[in-house]
Amino acid sequence: MLRSLCILNKERLTTTLLYTGTLIAFLGSLNPWFMWKIGQLYHLPAAFCLVAAYIVSATQPKPIFTRNDFLLPILLLAAFLVYERISTGSNFNGYVMLLFRLAFFFAIFRLSLPQLSRLATFLCKAMGVLLIPSLAAHCLYLVGFPLPYREARFDEFYDFLNYYFFLVRTNDIFSLFPRFNGYFLEPSHIGAACAFLLFTQHGQWRRWYNVVLLAAVFFTFSVASYVYLVAIIIFNAWTAGKRIVRKMAVALSVLAVATVVTFTYNDGNNLVHDLIMLRLEIDDGEMAGDNRVTGGFQADFDNYIESSDIFFGRKFEVVEFGNAGYRVFFYDHGLVGILLLFAFYFASMMHTPNKRALIAVLAVAALFFWASAFMLWECVYLPFFMAAYLADAAPPAPPLAVAAPDA
């Protein structure tokens, strides 16, 4: 009896440590206001929890850290992180933090697939619980309900009114419909994180916590997050072996009708037109919403790609706000950095039994890399890793005559 109780307590302790450490890492990478004081040090408690979970699990009759395909991914991750520290001129503390990050990912790579599935569901539920009061308070704010707040600042580029359940950028306080970013820095951050979590939830989007994630994506009015979500819907259907040509035709038809309605309703004076459609307009060959870099950086980047620095990159100095995406990553890390990052992503996911899932994840990851390129944020990488392995087994190949239209 006592032995059984001890084993049960160890299982519960292992799960608690695993879930706690992963949630700390996931939230820490999103920079919620209640974690600003610890900054990037969130890697320490996250790694501690997962290492402790690993040790406790090893004493159980049925450990949960059982996968053996971790060596190549962890070596490639170490190579990229060391290269990143060198290319950015990191100090000694940066290399120490590297060890904690490696310990965290080592445990994730060894986690069994059933436990990885449960972990994905836990993250979705935890984010759902966090976002319900945040969305409710945001809606109250939109209708003019008075809420307590205080001024807050993150670094030198972010100034907010902190309503505790959500943040509002000071330059958005006079907007008719401020975009939702919850407890976090930017709408695109939480929008992408929620969309990527939904990537792991094959056939479960109607569950309450996933409905909350969908609502959060909608209220961000983030064009990038909408693109990720549409791509995920299509790829999830393709991964499951379903025909997608008809679904894509229906989606495009709905999009075309919505576009016409948006530009004609109230002569174009509506929220969807102002917050989304205007950012999709093309001006002089460029999309209005493609504002990931400033003019000064673009000029420097144009000079960079014609130099020999493209192999190992140049040190990126943050002198103005508004630079992100593949250009910044390429500028900072060069071709070598891109190759190491791709090799790590591929090696860490290549053992999935559903190769369509691997292609789907890499395609969506490429979209995110183009827009933001924060590929090792836990709120980005963890859902991608989970989505690659949690898709159903490879679907049976349909007859050639049927498969051809969907190729």
Short mmCIF file of C-alpha atoms in Angstrom, two decimals:
data_model
loop_
_atom_site.label_atom_id
_atom_site.label_comp_id
_atom_site.label_asym_id
_atom_site.label_seq_id
_atom_site.Cartn_x
_atom_site.Cartn_y
_atom_site.Cartn_z
CA MET A 1 0.00 0.00 0.00
CA LEU A 2 2.71 2.46 1.02
CA ARG A 3 4.79 1.48 -2.00
CA SER A 4 1.85 2.11 -4.37
CA LEU A 5 1.19 5.49 -2.76
CA CYS A 6 4.87 6.43 -3.12
CA ILE A 7 4.85 5.53 -6.83
CA LEU A 8 1.64 7.51 -7.34
CA ASN A 9 3.10 10.54 -5.59
CA LYS A 10 6.23 10.33 -7.75
CA GLU A 11 4.12 10.24 -10.89
CA ARG A 12 2.17 13.27 -9.75
CA LEU A 13 5.35 15.11 -8.76
CA THR A 14 6.94 14.34 -12.14
CA THR A 15 3.90 15.63 -14.02
CA THR A 16 3.65 18.74 -11.85
CA LEU A 17 7.31 19.61 -12.39
CA LEU A 18 7.07 18.94 -16.13
CA TYR A 19 3.96 21.07 -16.60
CA THR A 20 5.20 23.88 -14.35
CA GLY A 21 8.59 24.16 -16.03
CA THR A 22 7.14 24.06 -19.54
CA LEU A 23 4.51 26.67 -18.73
CA ILE A 24 7.17 28.96 -17.22
CA ALA A 25 9.24 28.65 -20.41
CA PHE A 26 6.22 29.13 -22.69
CA LEU A 27 5.01 32.25 -20.86
CA GLY A 28 8.52 33.62 -20.29
CA SER A 29 9.20 33.66 -24.03
CA LEU A 30 6.07 35.80 -24.47
CA ASN A 31 7.23 38.39 -21.88
CA PRO A 32 4.00 38.83 -19.87
CA TRP A 33 4.07 41.89 -17.60
CA PHE A 34 4.07 39.77 -14.44
CA MET A 35 7.39 38.17 -15.52
CA TRP A 36 9.22 41.34 -16.62
CA LYS A 37 11.31 41.47 -13.46
CA ILE A 38 13.02 38.16 -14.13
CA GLY A 39 13.47 38.76 -17.87
CA GLN A 40 15.42 36.01 -19.65
CA LEU A 41 16.21 34.38 -16.31
CA TYR A 42 13.00 32.40 -16.70
CA HIS A 43 15.21 29.74 -18.31
CA LEU A 44 16.57 28.88 -14.86
CA PRO A 45 13.35 27.81 -13.08
CA ALA A 46 12.09 26.18 -16.29
CA ALA A 47 15.22 24.07 -16.64
CA PHE A 48 15.28 23.27 -12.92
CA CYS A 49 11.71 21.95 -13.03
CA LEU A 50 12.33 19.75 -16.09
CA VAL A 51 15.63 18.39 -14.78
CA ALA A 52 13.94 17.60 -11.48
CA ALA A 53 11.08 15.91 -13.34
CA TYR A 54 13.65 13.87 -15.31
CA ILE A 55 15.42 12.73 -12.15
CA VAL A 56 12.22 11.79 -10.31
CA SER A 57 10.88 9.99 -13.39
CA ALA A 58 14.06 7.90 -13.60
CA THR A 59 13.24 6.38 -10.19
CA GLN A 60 9.80 5.18 -11.34
CA PRO A 61 8.98 1.73 -12.79
CA LYS A 62 7.64 3.46 -15.94
CA PRO A 63 9.64 6.63 -16.65
CA ILE A 64 8.16 9.16 -19.06
CA PHE A 65 11.45 10.36 -20.58
CA THR A 66 12.07 7.40 -22.86
CA ARG A 67 12.83 8.64 -26.38
CA ASN A 68 16.29 7.90 -27.73
CA ASP A 69 16.42 10.12 -30.84
CA PHE A 70 17.61 13.17 -28.92
CA LEU A 71 21.37 13.19 -29.61
CA LEU A 72 21.50 14.84 -33.05
CA PRO A 73 18.89 17.53 -32.21
CA ILE A 74 20.62 18.48 -28.95
CA LEU A 75 24.04 18.65 -30.66
CA LEU A 76 22.68 20.84 -33.46
CA LEU A 77 20.89 23.05 -30.94
CA ALA A 78 24.11 23.42 -28.97
CA ALA A 79 26.01 24.26 -32.17
CA PHE A 80 23.46 26.92 -33.12
CA LEU A 81 23.30 28.46 -29.63
CA VAL A 82 27.10 28.64 -29.37
CA TYR A 83 27.30 30.13 -32.87
CA GLU A 84 24.55 32.61 -31.94
CA ARG A 85 26.46 33.67 -28.82
CA ILE A 86 29.64 34.15 -30.86
CA SER A 87 27.97 36.04 -33.71
CA THR A 88 26.21 38.42 -31.30
CA GLY A 89 29.22 38.93 -29.02
CA SER A 90 27.53 37.45 -25.95
CA ASN A 91 29.12 37.75 -22.51
CA PHE A 92 29.91 34.91 -20.09
CA ASN A 93 26.41 34.93 -18.62
CA GLY A 94 25.02 34.20 -22.07
CA TYR A 95 27.02 30.99 -22.27
CA VAL A 96 25.93 29.95 -18.77
CA MET A 97 22.28 30.48 -19.75
CA LEU A 98 22.93 28.30 -22.79
CA LEU A 99 23.43 25.31 -20.49
CA PHE A 100 20.03 25.80 -18.88
CA ARG A 101 18.35 26.04 -22.27
CA LEU A 102 20.04 22.84 -23.41
CA ALA A 103 18.92 21.06 -20.24
CA PHE A 104 15.33 22.15 -20.86
CA PHE A 105 15.29 21.00 -24.48
CA PHE A 106 17.08 17.75 -23.63
CA ALA A 107 14.18 16.81 -21.37
CA ILE A 108 11.62 17.79 -24.01
CA PHE A 109 13.37 15.72 -26.67
CA ARG A 110 13.33 12.65 -24.39
CA LEU A 111 9.67 12.98 -23.43
CA SER A 112 7.49 10.11 -24.64
CA LEU A 113 4.86 10.91 -27.27
CA PRO A 114 1.82 10.15 -25.04
CA GLN A 115 3.21 12.57 -22.44
CA LEU A 116 3.99 15.12 -25.18
CA SER A 117 0.34 14.96 -26.23
CA ARG A 118 -0.83 15.54 -22.66
CA LEU A 119 1.63 18.41 -22.32
CA ALA A 120 0.26 20.07 -25.46
CA THR A 121 -3.29 19.83 -24.11
CA PHE A 122 -2.15 21.24 -20.77
CA LEU A 123 -0.57 24.27 -22.46
CA CYS A 124 -3.77 24.92 -24.42
CA LYS A 125 -5.87 24.66 -21.26
CA ALA A 126 -3.49 26.84 -19.25
CA MET A 127 -3.52 29.54 -21.92
CA GLY A 128 -7.30 29.25 -22.12
CA VAL A 129 -7.62 29.84 -18.38
CA LEU A 130 -5.27 32.83 -18.57
CA LEU A 131 -6.96 34.37 -21.60
CA ILE A 132 -10.62 34.10 -20.52
CA PRO A 133 -10.39 36.94 -17.93
CA SER A 134 -8.03 38.85 -20.23
CA LEU A 135 -10.49 38.76 -23.16
CA ALA A 136 -13.42 39.58 -20.87
CA ALA A 137 -11.63 42.60 -19.39
CA HIS A 138 -10.54 43.74 -22.86
CA CYS A 139 -14.16 43.64 -24.05
CA LEU A 140 -15.28 45.65 -21.01
CA TYR A 141 -12.61 48.21 -21.86
CA LEU A 142 -13.84 48.44 -25.45
CA VAL A 143 -17.39 49.28 -24.34
CA GLY A 144 -16.10 52.00 -21.99
CA PHE A 145 -16.29 50.24 -18.63
CA PRO A 146 -13.88 51.95 -16.18
CA LEU A 147 -11.07 49.64 -15.06
CA PRO A 148 -8.12 50.27 -12.72
CA TYR A 149 -4.74 50.63 -14.39
CA ARG A 150 -1.20 51.90 -13.96
CA GLU A 151 1.47 53.05 -16.35
CA ALA A 152 4.13 50.49 -17.27
CA ARG A 153 7.23 50.35 -19.45
CA PHE A 154 9.20 47.46 -20.93
CA ASP A 155 12.68 48.38 -22.13
CA GLU A 156 12.84 51.70 -23.93
CA PHE A 157 10.44 50.95 -26.77
CA TYR A 158 7.26 49.76 -25.03
CA ASP A 159 4.98 52.05 -23.01
CA PHE A 160 1.66 50.69 -21.74
CA LEU A 161 -1.36 51.29 -19.62
CA ASN A 162 -1.45 48.10 -17.56
CA TYR A 163 -5.03 47.07 -16.81
CA TYR A 164 -3.63 43.97 -15.06
CA PHE A 165 -5.61 41.54 -17.23
CA PHE A 166 -4.41 43.16 -20.43
CA LEU A 167 -2.07 45.85 -21.71
CA VAL A 168 -2.80 48.79 -24.01
CA ARG A 169 0.02 50.56 -25.82
CA THR A 170 -0.01 54.27 -24.99
CA ASN A 171 -0.04 55.14 -28.69
CA ASP A 172 -3.24 53.07 -29.06
CA ILE A 173 -5.29 54.52 -26.20
CA PHE A 174 -7.19 56.83 -28.55
CA SER A 175 -7.84 54.10 -31.11
CA LEU A 176 -11.46 53.20 -31.64
CA PHE A 177 -10.64 49.49 -31.36
CA PRO A 178 -7.26 48.77 -29.72
CA ARG A 179 -5.89 45.38 -30.75
CA PHE A 180 -5.82 42.64 -28.11
CA ASN A 181 -2.43 41.60 -26.75
CA GLY A 182 -3.45 40.30 -23.34
CA TYR A 183 -0.69 40.34 -20.75
CA PHE A 184 1.96 40.38 -23.46
CA LEU A 185 4.00 42.86 -25.48
CA GLU A 186 2.43 42.68 -28.93
CA PRO A 187 -0.76 41.35 -30.51
CA SER A 188 1.29 39.39 -33.05
CA HIS A 189 3.12 37.55 -30.26
CA ILE A 190 0.03 36.16 -28.56
CA GLY A 191 -1.77 35.68 -31.89
CA ALA A 192 1.04 33.53 -33.27
CA ALA A 193 1.42 31.56 -30.01
CA CYS A 194 -2.30 30.73 -29.91
CA ALA A 195 -2.37 29.78 -33.60
CA PHE A 196 0.63 27.49 -33.15
CA LEU A 197 -0.96 25.82 -30.12
CA LEU A 198 -4.01 25.10 -32.27
CA PHE A 199 -1.62 23.38 -34.68
CA THR A 200 -1.26 20.63 -32.06
CA GLN A 201 -5.00 20.14 -31.61
CA HIS A 202 -6.02 17.94 -34.52
CA GLY A 203 -9.81 17.54 -34.54
CA GLN A 204 -10.23 19.25 -31.16
CA TRP A 205 -10.79 22.90 -32.04
CA ARG A 206 -14.34 22.89 -30.61
CA ARG A 207 -13.14 22.28 -27.07
CA TRP A 208 -13.58 25.30 -24.81
CA TYR A 209 -9.91 26.12 -24.39
CA ASN A 210 -9.27 26.01 -28.13
CA VAL A 211 -12.29 28.24 -28.76
CA VAL A 212 -10.67 30.73 -26.36
CA LEU A 213 -7.42 30.52 -28.34
CA LEU A 214 -9.33 31.18 -31.58
CA ALA A 215 -11.05 34.19 -30.01
CA ALA A 216 -7.68 35.55 -28.89
CA VAL A 217 -6.29 35.22 -32.43
CA PHE A 218 -9.32 37.03 -33.84
CA PHE A 219 -9.14 40.00 -31.47
CA THR A 220 -5.43 40.59 -32.13
CA PHE A 221 -6.28 41.75 -35.66
CA SER A 222 -2.83 40.44 -36.55
CA VAL A 223 -2.58 39.79 -40.29
CA ALA A 224 0.37 37.45 -39.74
CA SER A 225 -1.56 35.40 -37.16
CA TYR A 226 -4.51 35.11 -39.54
CA VAL A 227 -2.17 33.85 -42.26
CA TYR A 228 -0.69 31.26 -39.87
CA LEU A 229 -4.16 30.12 -38.85
CA VAL A 230 -5.38 29.69 -42.45
CA ALA A 231 -2.19 27.80 -43.34
CA ILE A 232 -2.61 25.56 -40.27
CA ILE A 233 -6.23 24.74 -41.17
CA ILE A 234 -5.19 23.73 -44.69
CA PHE A 235 -2.12 21.79 -43.58
CA ASN A 236 -3.98 19.96 -40.82
CA ALA A 237 -6.49 18.73 -43.38
CA TRP A 238 -3.70 17.70 -45.74
CA THR A 239 -1.78 16.00 -42.93
CA ALA A 240 -4.86 13.94 -42.09
CA GLY A 241 -5.07 12.77 -45.72
CA LYS A 242 -8.15 14.82 -46.59
CA ARG A 243 -8.71 16.44 -49.95
CA ILE A 244 -7.87 20.12 -49.70
CA VAL A 245 -8.55 21.49 -53.20
CA ARG A 246 -12.26 21.88 -52.49
CA LYS A 247 -11.56 23.35 -49.05
CA MET A 248 -9.13 25.85 -50.52
CA ALA A 249 -11.65 26.81 -53.21
CA VAL A 250 -14.32 27.42 -50.57
CA ALA A 251 -11.88 29.40 -48.41
CA LEU A 252 -10.83 31.58 -51.34
CA SER A 253 -14.46 32.18 -52.27
CA VAL A 254 -15.32 33.23 -48.73
CA LEU A 255 -12.25 35.49 -48.66
CA ALA A 256 -13.22 37.11 -51.96
CA VAL A 257 -16.77 37.81 -50.75
CA ALA A 258 -15.49 39.14 -47.42
CA THR A 259 -13.07 41.44 -49.23
CA VAL A 260 -15.81 42.91 -51.43
CA VAL A 261 -18.11 43.40 -48.44
CA THR A 262 -15.30 45.00 -46.41
CA PHE A 263 -14.49 47.56 -49.08
CA THR A 264 -18.14 48.41 -49.80
CA TYR A 265 -19.82 48.29 -46.37
CA ASN A 266 -20.22 51.85 -45.05
CA ASP A 267 -17.97 53.02 -47.91
CA GLY A 268 -15.03 51.17 -46.40
CA ASN A 269 -15.30 52.86 -43.00
CA ASN A 270 -15.25 49.74 -40.83
CA LEU A 271 -12.85 47.98 -38.48
CA VAL A 272 -11.93 45.07 -40.74
CA HIS A 273 -11.07 47.43 -43.59
CA ASP A 274 -9.00 49.76 -41.40
CA LEU A 275 -7.19 47.17 -39.29
CA ILE A 276 -6.62 44.39 -41.83
CA MET A 277 -7.41 45.17 -45.46
CA LEU A 278 -5.42 48.40 -45.61
CA ARG A 279 -2.35 46.44 -44.50
CA LEU A 280 -2.78 44.07 -47.45
CA GLU A 281 -2.83 46.78 -50.11
CA ILE A 282 0.05 46.86 -52.59
CA ASP A 283 1.83 50.17 -53.12
CA ASP A 284 4.82 50.43 -55.48
CA GLY A 285 5.19 46.66 -55.49
CA GLU A 286 5.22 46.35 -51.68
CA MET A 287 2.54 45.28 -49.23
CA ALA A 288 1.51 48.02 -46.81
CA GLY A 289 1.65 45.56 -43.91
CA ASP A 290 5.17 44.44 -44.80
CA ASN A 291 6.73 46.93 -42.42
CA ARG A 292 9.03 44.59 -40.54
CA VAL A 293 12.11 46.80 -41.00
CA THR A 294 12.78 50.52 -40.99
CA GLY A 295 14.16 52.46 -43.92
CA GLY A 296 17.53 52.89 -42.24
CA PHE A 297 17.95 49.17 -41.62
CA GLN A 298 16.78 48.29 -45.14
CA ALA A 299 19.53 50.49 -46.62
CA ASP A 300 22.10 48.81 -44.37
CA PHE A 301 20.72 45.39 -45.31
CA ASP A 302 21.00 46.15 -49.02
CA ASN A 303 24.67 46.94 -48.48
CA TYR A 304 25.11 43.81 -46.38
CA ILE A 305 23.83 41.32 -48.96
CA GLU A 306 26.43 42.56 -51.45
CA SER A 307 29.30 41.97 -49.01
CA SER A 308 31.22 38.91 -47.86
CA ASP A 309 29.56 39.24 -44.43
CA ILE A 310 26.57 37.26 -45.65
CA PHE A 311 28.25 33.98 -44.60
CA PHE A 312 28.65 34.76 -40.89
CA GLY A 313 26.59 37.92 -40.50
CA ARG A 314 27.22 41.29 -38.91
CA LYS A 315 26.55 42.44 -35.38
CA PHE A 316 23.06 43.93 -35.30
CA GLU A 317 22.85 47.13 -33.25
CA VAL A 318 19.36 48.04 -32.01
CA VAL A 319 19.26 51.79 -32.62
CA GLU A 320 15.60 52.13 -33.64
CA PHE A 321 12.41 50.20 -32.95
CA GLY A 322 10.58 48.25 -35.63
CA ASN A 323 13.08 45.77 -37.10
CA ALA A 324 12.18 42.08 -37.16
CA GLY A 325 11.87 39.14 -39.49
CA TYR A 326 14.18 37.14 -41.74
CA ARG A 327 16.25 40.19 -42.74
CA VAL A 328 17.31 40.84 -39.15
CA PHE A 329 18.11 37.17 -38.55
CA PHE A 330 20.08 36.91 -41.79
CA TYR A 331 21.92 40.15 -40.99
CA ASP A 332 22.79 38.96 -37.49
CA HIS A 333 23.69 35.31 -38.19
CA GLY A 334 24.39 35.00 -41.91
CA LEU A 335 23.90 31.95 -44.10
CA VAL A 336 25.65 29.71 -41.57
CA GLY A 337 23.11 30.63 -38.91
CA ILE A 338 20.18 29.92 -41.24
CA LEU A 339 21.61 26.52 -42.21
CA LEU A 340 22.24 25.56 -38.57
CA LEU A 341 18.72 26.61 -37.59
CA PHE A 342 17.12 24.66 -40.43
CA ALA A 343 19.26 21.61 -39.65
CA PHE A 344 18.14 21.74 -36.01
CA TYR A 345 14.45 22.07 -36.89
CA PHE A 346 14.63 19.21 -39.40
CA ALA A 347 16.67 16.89 -37.17
CA SER A 348 14.42 17.43 -34.15
CA MET A 349 11.24 16.57 -36.11
CA MET A 350 12.37 14.12 -38.79
CA HIS A 351 11.40 11.00 -36.80
CA THR A 352 7.69 11.74 -36.99
CA PRO A 353 5.77 8.82 -38.50
CA ASN A 354 3.70 11.28 -40.53
CA LYS A 355 6.06 12.98 -42.99
CA ARG A 356 3.24 15.24 -44.13
CA ALA A 357 3.24 16.69 -40.63
CA LEU A 358 6.95 17.45 -40.95
CA ILE A 359 6.39 19.28 -44.24
CA ALA A 360 3.42 21.16 -42.77
CA VAL A 361 5.35 22.30 -39.70
CA LEU A 362 8.37 23.41 -41.74
CA ALA A 363 6.11 25.35 -44.11
CA VAL A 364 4.33 27.23 -41.29
CA ALA A 365 7.68 27.75 -39.55
CA ALA A 366 8.99 29.31 -42.77
CA LEU A 367 6.07 31.77 -42.74
CA PHE A 368 6.88 32.73 -39.17
CA PHE A 369 10.60 33.01 -40.00
CA TRP A 370 9.79 35.44 -42.80
CA ALA A 371 7.71 37.65 -40.49
CA SER A 372 9.43 37.38 -37.10
CA ALA A 373 12.26 34.80 -37.05
CA PHE A 374 12.17 34.21 -33.27
CA MET A 375 12.43 30.51 -33.99
CA LEU A 376 13.70 29.34 -30.59
CA TRP A 377 11.14 31.12 -28.47
CA GLU A 378 9.48 28.34 -26.49
CA CYS A 379 6.03 29.69 -27.43
CA VAL A 380 6.99 29.07 -31.06
CA TYR A 381 9.23 26.01 -31.11
CA LEU A 382 7.34 23.85 -28.61
CA PRO A 383 4.01 23.92 -30.54
CA PHE A 384 5.87 23.24 -33.79
CA PHE A 385 7.70 20.28 -32.23
CA MET A 386 4.45 18.95 -30.78
CA ALA A 387 2.52 19.43 -34.03
CA ALA A 388 5.13 17.42 -35.95
CA TYR A 389 4.82 14.41 -33.65
CA LEU A 390 1.19 14.55 -32.56
CA ALA A 391 -0.39 14.27 -36.00
CA ASP A 392 -2.02 10.93 -36.69
CA ALA A 393 0.04 8.25 -38.35
CA ALA A 394 0.63 8.74 -42.05
CA PRO A 395 -2.70 8.41 -43.88
CA PRO A 396 -3.08 5.67 -46.45
CA ALA A 397 -2.23 6.82 -49.96
CA PRO A 398 -5.38 7.24 -52.07
CA PRO A 399 -5.59 5.75 -55.57
CA LEU A 400 -3.51 7.71 -58.08
CA ALA A 401 -6.51 8.70 -60.11
CA VAL A 402 -8.07 10.28 -57.02
CA ALA A 403 -4.88 11.74 -55.55
CA ALA A 404 -3.84 13.60 -58.68
CA PRO A 405 -6.23 16.58 -58.32
CA ASP A 406 -4.96 17.23 -54.76
CA ALA A 407 -1.26 17.02 -55.56
#
